[in-house]
Amino acid sequence: MSPKPKAPLVCDTTLRDGSHPMRHTYTAEQVEAVVRALDRAGVEMIEVAHGDGLGGSSLQYGMSAVDELDLIARAAETAERARIAVLLIPGIGTRVTLKAAAERGARAVRIATHCTEADVSEQHFAAAKALGMEAIGFLMMSHMLEPAALAEQAGLMAGFGADAIYIVDSAGALVPAGARERVAALRDVTGDVGFHAHNNLGLAIGNTVAAIEAGAARVDGCLRGLGAGAGNAATELLAATLDRMGYDTPLDTFALSDAAEHVVLPFMPFQPFPDRESLAIGYAGVYSTFLLHAKRHGERLGLDPRDILVELGNRKAVAGQEDWIVDVAEDLARAAAATGAPSA
Ligand SMILES: CC[C@H](O)CC(=O)C(=O)O
Ligand SMILES: [Mn+2]
């Protein structure tokens, strides 16, 4: 019998992407419990940070209840085997915060840029390398670029020294063929391609499988799918799927499903799901993190949040333009008032 192929590395981001639906209220005790469960279940990389990465705690993105550096330290103290990763968006996170995270035990950083702006990450890759960290590129909103153009951006990150580069389906807007084509294109640039899915069209696991079949060597998950928008690929489902696909995986599916049910579910504010608004995010191709903002302003102004999201999609809004949500909502409310159209 031929040996089983080695499974792609699974990075769990419950404690970073999940920070969005948690409204950045993670406590050190929750971090410890999640890290302990993931570590025991064989997860090799665990991402911990504010949802918008290092330095994200702000009025624009939402204030953290607990300083993320304390959460990172607690995670690193708890993990016996897993590496702790952080996310850094150049301009929000700085080299200073990255060094502070490394001093608290972070071993890897995912350097996230909009998919057309890889050029802004050069200094951050250099800083990560100087700190001895694994430096991973994270090309957000990857559905907005055709595969060849995305590969060019990945080429820039590879030139800056990226150890791996992720295709990030921030809007959960890709379908499996789109995931497959992008992974294939990036494989010409780096041998280590990752895929980060959102479930807005109900395709997080399907797209992740397509990415793996096209050669992705890393994939992301969150326990119970706890992430922005309709959430991410559920880590426990990924473990089961990798096993059923015939991979040799270090993951313990039942330990992960216990963690999802007994550790994460009790503190979840809601179950991310492709509901009316999340579906509109995938359909309009906007940022998953816009969900709660669009709901809030829709409620405030008597608008259907889907109209706000679709208009943001028409205007091609990208990460970091959260302030635009307010403008778009106000514009729609003014237009509705002018025409006397009934509000939602
Ligand atoms: C704002 C950072 C963002 O949540 C990163 C990410 O996970 C994504 O773009 O999907
Ligand atoms: Mn995400």
Short mmCIF file of C-alpha atoms in Angstrom, two decimals, residues 24-338:
data_model
loop_
_atom_site.label_atom_id
_atom_site.label_comp_id
_atom_site.label_asym_id
_atom_site.label_seq_id
_atom_site.Cartn_x
_atom_site.Cartn_y
_atom_site.Cartn_z
CA HIS A 24 -12.77 42.00 19.61
CA THR A 25 -13.80 40.97 23.14
CA TYR A 26 -11.62 37.86 23.53
CA THR A 27 -10.36 37.33 27.06
CA ALA A 28 -7.08 35.70 28.05
CA GLU A 29 -9.05 32.78 29.53
CA GLN A 30 -10.88 32.17 26.24
CA VAL A 31 -7.60 32.35 24.33
CA GLU A 32 -6.01 29.84 26.69
CA ALA A 33 -8.93 27.41 26.38
CA VAL A 34 -9.03 27.60 22.57
CA VAL A 35 -5.26 27.29 22.16
CA ARG A 36 -5.09 24.33 24.56
CA ALA A 37 -7.84 22.50 22.65
CA LEU A 38 -6.36 23.23 19.20
CA ASP A 39 -2.85 22.31 20.30
CA ARG A 40 -3.97 18.99 21.77
CA ALA A 41 -5.96 18.24 18.62
CA GLY A 42 -2.80 18.57 16.49
CA VAL A 43 -3.29 22.01 14.88
CA GLU A 44 0.17 23.21 13.88
CA MET A 45 -0.42 26.95 13.49
CA ILE A 46 -2.79 29.18 15.49
CA GLU A 47 -3.36 32.83 14.60
CA VAL A 48 -4.05 35.29 17.44
CA ALA A 49 -4.64 39.03 17.02
CA HIS A 50 -7.29 41.72 16.74
CA GLY A 51 -9.49 40.88 13.74
CA ASP A 52 -7.79 43.59 11.72
CA GLY A 53 -4.38 42.44 12.83
CA LEU A 54 -1.74 43.95 15.07
CA GLY A 55 -2.61 47.54 15.96
CA GLY A 56 -6.23 47.03 14.85
CA SER A 57 -7.73 48.11 18.17
CA SER A 58 -9.15 51.54 17.27
CA LEU A 59 -12.43 53.43 16.90
CA GLN A 60 -12.34 52.69 13.14
CA TYR A 61 -12.06 48.90 13.51
CA GLY A 62 -13.32 48.34 17.06
CA MET A 63 -11.50 48.52 20.36
CA SER A 64 -10.09 45.31 21.85
CA ALA A 65 -11.29 44.39 25.32
CA VAL A 66 -7.86 42.97 26.17
CA ASP A 67 -4.54 44.09 24.70
CA GLU A 68 -3.73 41.69 21.89
CA LEU A 69 -0.11 41.46 23.06
CA ASP A 70 -1.35 39.92 26.32
CA LEU A 71 -3.51 37.49 24.33
CA ILE A 72 -0.53 36.53 22.14
CA ALA A 73 1.62 35.98 25.25
CA ARG A 74 -1.06 33.78 26.81
CA ALA A 75 -1.40 31.78 23.60
CA ALA A 76 2.37 31.25 23.33
CA GLU A 77 2.59 30.16 27.00
CA THR A 78 -0.24 27.68 26.46
CA ALA A 79 0.78 26.05 23.18
CA GLU A 80 3.09 23.08 23.62
CA ARG A 81 3.50 22.25 19.93
CA ALA A 82 1.62 24.75 17.76
CA ARG A 83 3.30 27.87 16.39
CA ILE A 84 1.54 31.14 17.18
CA ALA A 85 1.00 33.42 14.20
CA VAL A 86 -0.17 37.02 13.99
CA LEU A 87 -1.66 39.10 11.18
CA LEU A 88 -0.24 42.44 10.15
CA ILE A 89 -1.73 44.90 7.68
CA PRO A 90 0.97 47.43 6.72
CA GLY A 91 -0.24 50.84 7.84
CA ILE A 92 -2.33 49.43 10.69
CA GLY A 93 0.38 47.26 12.24
CA THR A 94 3.95 48.53 12.41
CA ARG A 95 7.40 47.02 12.75
CA VAL A 96 7.31 48.06 16.42
CA THR A 97 4.13 46.05 17.14
CA LEU A 98 5.54 43.12 15.18
CA LYS A 99 8.66 43.09 17.35
CA ALA A 100 6.49 43.25 20.48
CA ALA A 101 4.47 40.26 19.21
CA ALA A 102 7.65 38.30 18.46
CA GLU A 103 8.93 39.05 21.97
CA ARG A 104 5.72 37.54 23.34
CA GLY A 105 6.20 34.33 21.39
CA ALA A 106 4.68 34.86 17.92
CA ARG A 107 6.71 32.78 15.46
CA ALA A 108 4.96 33.61 12.19
CA VAL A 109 3.34 36.67 10.66
CA ARG A 110 0.82 36.87 7.85
CA ILE A 111 1.43 40.16 6.07
CA ALA A 112 -1.89 41.19 4.55
CA THR A 113 -2.36 43.67 1.71
CA HIS A 114 -5.15 44.38 -0.71
CA CYS A 115 -4.53 42.08 -3.69
CA THR A 116 -3.30 44.94 -5.91
CA GLU A 117 -0.99 46.45 -3.28
CA ALA A 118 1.66 43.85 -2.50
CA ASP A 119 4.30 46.54 -3.10
CA VAL A 120 3.55 48.15 0.29
CA SER A 121 4.74 45.04 2.16
CA GLU A 122 8.47 45.03 1.39
CA GLN A 123 9.64 46.56 4.67
CA HIS A 124 7.35 44.34 6.69
CA PHE A 125 8.75 41.17 5.12
CA ALA A 126 12.26 42.47 5.85
CA ALA A 127 11.29 43.23 9.46
CA ALA A 128 9.75 39.78 9.95
CA LYS A 129 12.83 38.08 8.54
CA ALA A 130 15.10 40.16 10.78
CA LEU A 131 13.07 38.94 13.76
CA GLY A 132 13.50 35.33 12.61
CA MET A 133 9.78 34.91 11.93
CA GLU A 134 8.12 32.89 9.22
CA ALA A 135 6.80 35.57 6.84
CA ILE A 136 3.65 34.72 4.90
CA GLY A 137 1.96 36.89 2.27
CA PHE A 138 -1.83 37.30 2.51
CA LEU A 139 -3.42 38.77 -0.63
CA MET A 140 -6.85 39.98 0.45
CA MET A 141 -9.93 40.29 -1.81
CA SER A 142 -8.25 37.94 -4.29
CA HIS A 143 -11.48 37.56 -6.29
CA MET A 144 -10.91 41.11 -7.60
CA LEU A 145 -7.87 40.12 -9.67
CA GLU A 146 -7.62 37.65 -12.52
CA PRO A 147 -5.22 34.76 -11.83
CA ALA A 148 -2.30 36.10 -13.91
CA ALA A 149 -2.47 39.56 -12.30
CA LEU A 150 -2.74 37.98 -8.84
CA ALA A 151 0.35 35.88 -9.60
CA GLU A 152 2.24 39.09 -10.47
CA GLN A 153 1.39 40.50 -7.05
CA ALA A 154 2.44 37.24 -5.43
CA GLY A 155 5.68 37.51 -7.40
CA LEU A 156 6.40 40.80 -5.62
CA MET A 157 5.89 39.17 -2.23
CA ALA A 158 8.06 36.22 -3.26
CA GLY A 159 10.75 38.74 -4.21
CA PHE A 160 10.46 40.30 -0.72
CA GLY A 161 11.21 36.87 0.79
CA ALA A 162 7.73 35.46 1.50
CA ASP A 163 7.91 31.87 2.77
CA ALA A 164 4.36 31.22 1.53
CA ILE A 165 1.61 33.28 -0.09
CA TYR A 166 -2.12 33.03 0.55
CA ILE A 167 -5.00 33.66 -1.78
CA VAL A 168 -7.50 35.30 0.56
CA ASP A 169 -11.15 35.11 -0.45
CA SER A 170 -12.09 37.94 1.92
CA ALA A 171 -15.53 38.40 0.38
CA GLY A 172 -16.31 34.68 0.07
CA ALA A 173 -17.04 35.54 -3.56
CA LEU A 174 -15.01 32.86 -5.31
CA VAL A 175 -16.49 29.68 -6.75
CA PRO A 176 -14.37 26.50 -6.94
CA ALA A 177 -13.09 27.12 -10.48
CA GLY A 178 -11.90 30.58 -9.40
CA ALA A 179 -10.07 29.14 -6.40
CA ARG A 180 -8.47 26.42 -8.52
CA GLU A 181 -7.28 28.81 -11.26
CA ARG A 182 -5.75 31.22 -8.76
CA VAL A 183 -3.86 28.49 -6.91
CA ALA A 184 -2.55 27.14 -10.22
CA ALA A 185 -1.36 30.62 -11.24
CA LEU A 186 0.41 31.25 -7.93
CA ARG A 187 2.13 27.87 -8.06
CA ASP A 188 4.24 29.31 -10.89
CA VAL A 189 5.56 31.88 -8.41
CA THR A 190 5.90 29.98 -5.12
CA GLY A 191 5.89 26.33 -4.09
CA ASP A 192 3.93 27.21 -0.96
CA VAL A 193 0.45 28.57 -1.76
CA GLY A 194 -2.23 29.00 0.89
CA PHE A 195 -5.99 29.46 0.68
CA HIS A 196 -8.24 31.33 3.13
CA ALA A 197 -11.97 30.88 2.54
CA HIS A 198 -15.13 32.66 3.69
CA ASN A 199 -18.49 30.96 3.60
CA ASN A 200 -20.72 33.74 2.24
CA LEU A 201 -21.84 31.61 -0.71
CA GLY A 202 -21.73 28.42 1.35
CA LEU A 203 -18.54 27.37 -0.46
CA ALA A 204 -15.83 27.63 2.20
CA ILE A 205 -15.12 23.91 2.39
CA GLY A 206 -15.78 23.35 -1.33
CA ASN A 207 -13.41 26.13 -2.37
CA THR A 208 -10.79 24.91 0.09
CA VAL A 209 -11.01 21.41 -1.37
CA ALA A 210 -10.66 22.87 -4.90
CA ALA A 211 -7.61 24.84 -3.74
CA ILE A 212 -6.04 21.73 -2.23
CA GLU A 213 -6.68 19.73 -5.38
CA ALA A 214 -4.93 22.50 -7.34
CA GLY A 215 -1.90 22.24 -5.03
CA ALA A 216 -2.50 24.54 -2.02
CA ALA A 217 -0.09 23.54 0.74
CA ARG A 218 -1.82 25.52 3.52
CA VAL A 219 -5.43 26.23 4.32
CA ASP A 220 -7.25 28.16 7.02
CA GLY A 221 -10.08 27.25 9.33
CA CYS A 222 -11.95 28.48 12.41
CA LEU A 223 -13.64 26.30 14.99
CA ARG A 224 -17.38 26.27 14.32
CA GLY A 225 -16.52 28.53 11.35
CA LEU A 226 -16.28 31.50 13.72
CA GLY A 227 -15.05 34.30 11.44
CA ALA A 228 -16.20 37.40 9.60
CA GLY A 229 -19.27 37.41 7.35
CA ALA A 230 -20.72 33.91 7.13
CA GLY A 231 -17.54 32.69 8.79
CA ASN A 232 -14.64 30.61 7.51
CA ALA A 233 -14.16 26.93 6.68
CA ALA A 234 -14.79 25.11 9.96
CA THR A 235 -11.53 23.58 11.22
CA GLU A 236 -13.31 20.46 12.47
CA LEU A 237 -14.89 19.95 9.03
CA LEU A 238 -11.54 20.49 7.34
CA ALA A 239 -9.99 17.81 9.55
CA ALA A 240 -12.71 15.31 8.67
CA THR A 241 -12.52 16.22 4.97
CA LEU A 242 -8.72 15.90 4.77
CA ASP A 243 -8.98 12.53 6.45
CA ARG A 244 -11.68 11.35 4.03
CA MET A 245 -9.61 12.67 1.10
CA GLY A 246 -6.93 10.18 2.13
CA TYR A 247 -4.37 12.56 3.58
CA ASP A 248 -2.03 11.79 6.43
CA THR A 249 -3.15 14.52 8.84
CA PRO A 250 -2.01 15.30 12.38
CA LEU A 251 -5.51 16.56 13.19
CA ASP A 252 -7.88 14.75 15.56
CA THR A 253 -11.34 15.34 14.07
CA PHE A 254 -13.33 14.39 17.14
CA ALA A 255 -11.13 16.45 19.49
CA LEU A 256 -11.71 19.42 17.18
CA SER A 257 -15.45 18.88 17.03
CA ASP A 258 -15.48 18.66 20.85
CA ALA A 259 -13.55 21.95 20.98
CA ALA A 260 -15.99 23.57 18.55
CA GLU A 261 -18.98 22.45 20.58
CA HIS A 262 -17.74 22.73 24.15
CA VAL A 263 -15.11 25.47 24.07
CA VAL A 264 -16.12 27.88 21.30
CA LEU A 265 -19.91 27.55 20.93
CA PRO A 266 -20.64 28.64 24.54
CA PHE A 267 -19.02 32.06 24.01
CA MET A 268 -20.08 32.68 20.41
CA PRO A 269 -22.39 35.72 20.08
CA PHE A 270 -24.07 34.10 17.03
CA GLN A 271 -23.44 31.32 14.55
CA PRO A 272 -22.01 32.82 11.33
CA PHE A 273 -24.11 31.49 8.47
CA PRO A 274 -24.79 32.49 4.84
CA ASP A 275 -27.94 34.40 5.79
CA ARG A 276 -29.50 37.26 3.77
CA GLU A 277 -26.76 39.76 4.47
CA SER A 278 -23.77 37.40 4.31
CA LEU A 279 -25.02 35.99 1.04
CA ALA A 280 -25.20 39.57 -0.28
CA ILE A 281 -21.54 40.05 0.72
CA GLY A 282 -20.41 37.05 -1.34
CA TYR A 283 -22.69 38.02 -4.18
CA ALA A 284 -21.60 41.67 -4.25
CA GLY A 285 -17.95 40.78 -3.60
CA VAL A 286 -17.41 43.03 -0.59
CA TYR A 287 -15.38 42.59 2.50
CA SER A 288 -16.78 40.07 5.04
CA THR A 289 -15.95 42.42 7.90
CA PHE A 290 -18.42 44.97 6.45
CA LEU A 291 -21.30 42.78 7.62
CA LEU A 292 -21.82 44.12 11.13
CA HIS A 293 -21.16 47.73 10.08
CA ALA A 294 -23.76 47.51 7.26
CA LYS A 295 -26.29 45.97 9.65
CA ARG A 296 -25.73 48.70 12.22
CA HIS A 297 -26.07 51.59 9.76
CA GLY A 298 -28.99 49.90 8.00
CA GLU A 299 -30.83 49.68 11.29
CA ARG A 300 -29.96 53.27 12.20
CA LEU A 301 -31.20 54.68 8.88
CA GLY A 302 -34.02 52.26 8.13
CA LEU A 303 -32.22 50.72 5.15
CA ASP A 304 -31.88 47.13 3.98
CA PRO A 305 -28.21 46.30 4.76
CA ARG A 306 -28.11 44.39 1.47
CA ASP A 307 -28.58 47.64 -0.45
CA ILE A 308 -25.63 49.16 1.40
CA LEU A 309 -23.48 46.10 0.66
CA VAL A 310 -24.40 45.95 -3.01
CA GLU A 311 -23.65 49.67 -3.44
CA LEU A 312 -20.28 49.17 -1.70
CA GLY A 313 -19.63 46.36 -4.20
CA ASN A 314 -20.53 48.67 -7.11
CA ARG A 315 -18.07 51.23 -5.77
CA LYS A 316 -15.42 48.50 -5.36
CA ALA A 317 -14.86 49.27 -1.68
CA VAL A 318 -11.93 47.41 -0.15
CA ALA A 319 -10.51 46.67 3.30
CA GLY A 320 -9.74 49.74 5.35
CA GLN A 321 -12.60 51.74 3.82
CA GLU A 322 -15.00 51.07 6.69
CA ASP A 323 -15.68 54.82 6.93
CA TRP A 324 -17.16 54.61 3.42
CA ILE A 325 -19.95 52.39 4.75
CA VAL A 326 -21.33 55.37 6.64
CA ASP A 327 -21.13 57.61 3.53
CA VAL A 328 -22.83 55.01 1.34
CA ALA A 329 -25.58 54.43 3.91
CA GLU A 330 -26.17 58.18 4.27
CA ASP A 331 -26.26 58.59 0.45
CA LEU A 332 -28.82 55.79 0.13
CA ALA A 333 -30.94 57.23 2.95
CA ARG A 334 -30.89 60.70 1.32
CA ALA A 335 -31.82 59.20 -2.07
CA ALA A 336 -34.67 57.24 -0.49
CA ALA A 337 -35.94 60.37 1.30
CA ALA A 338 -35.77 62.39 -1.94
#
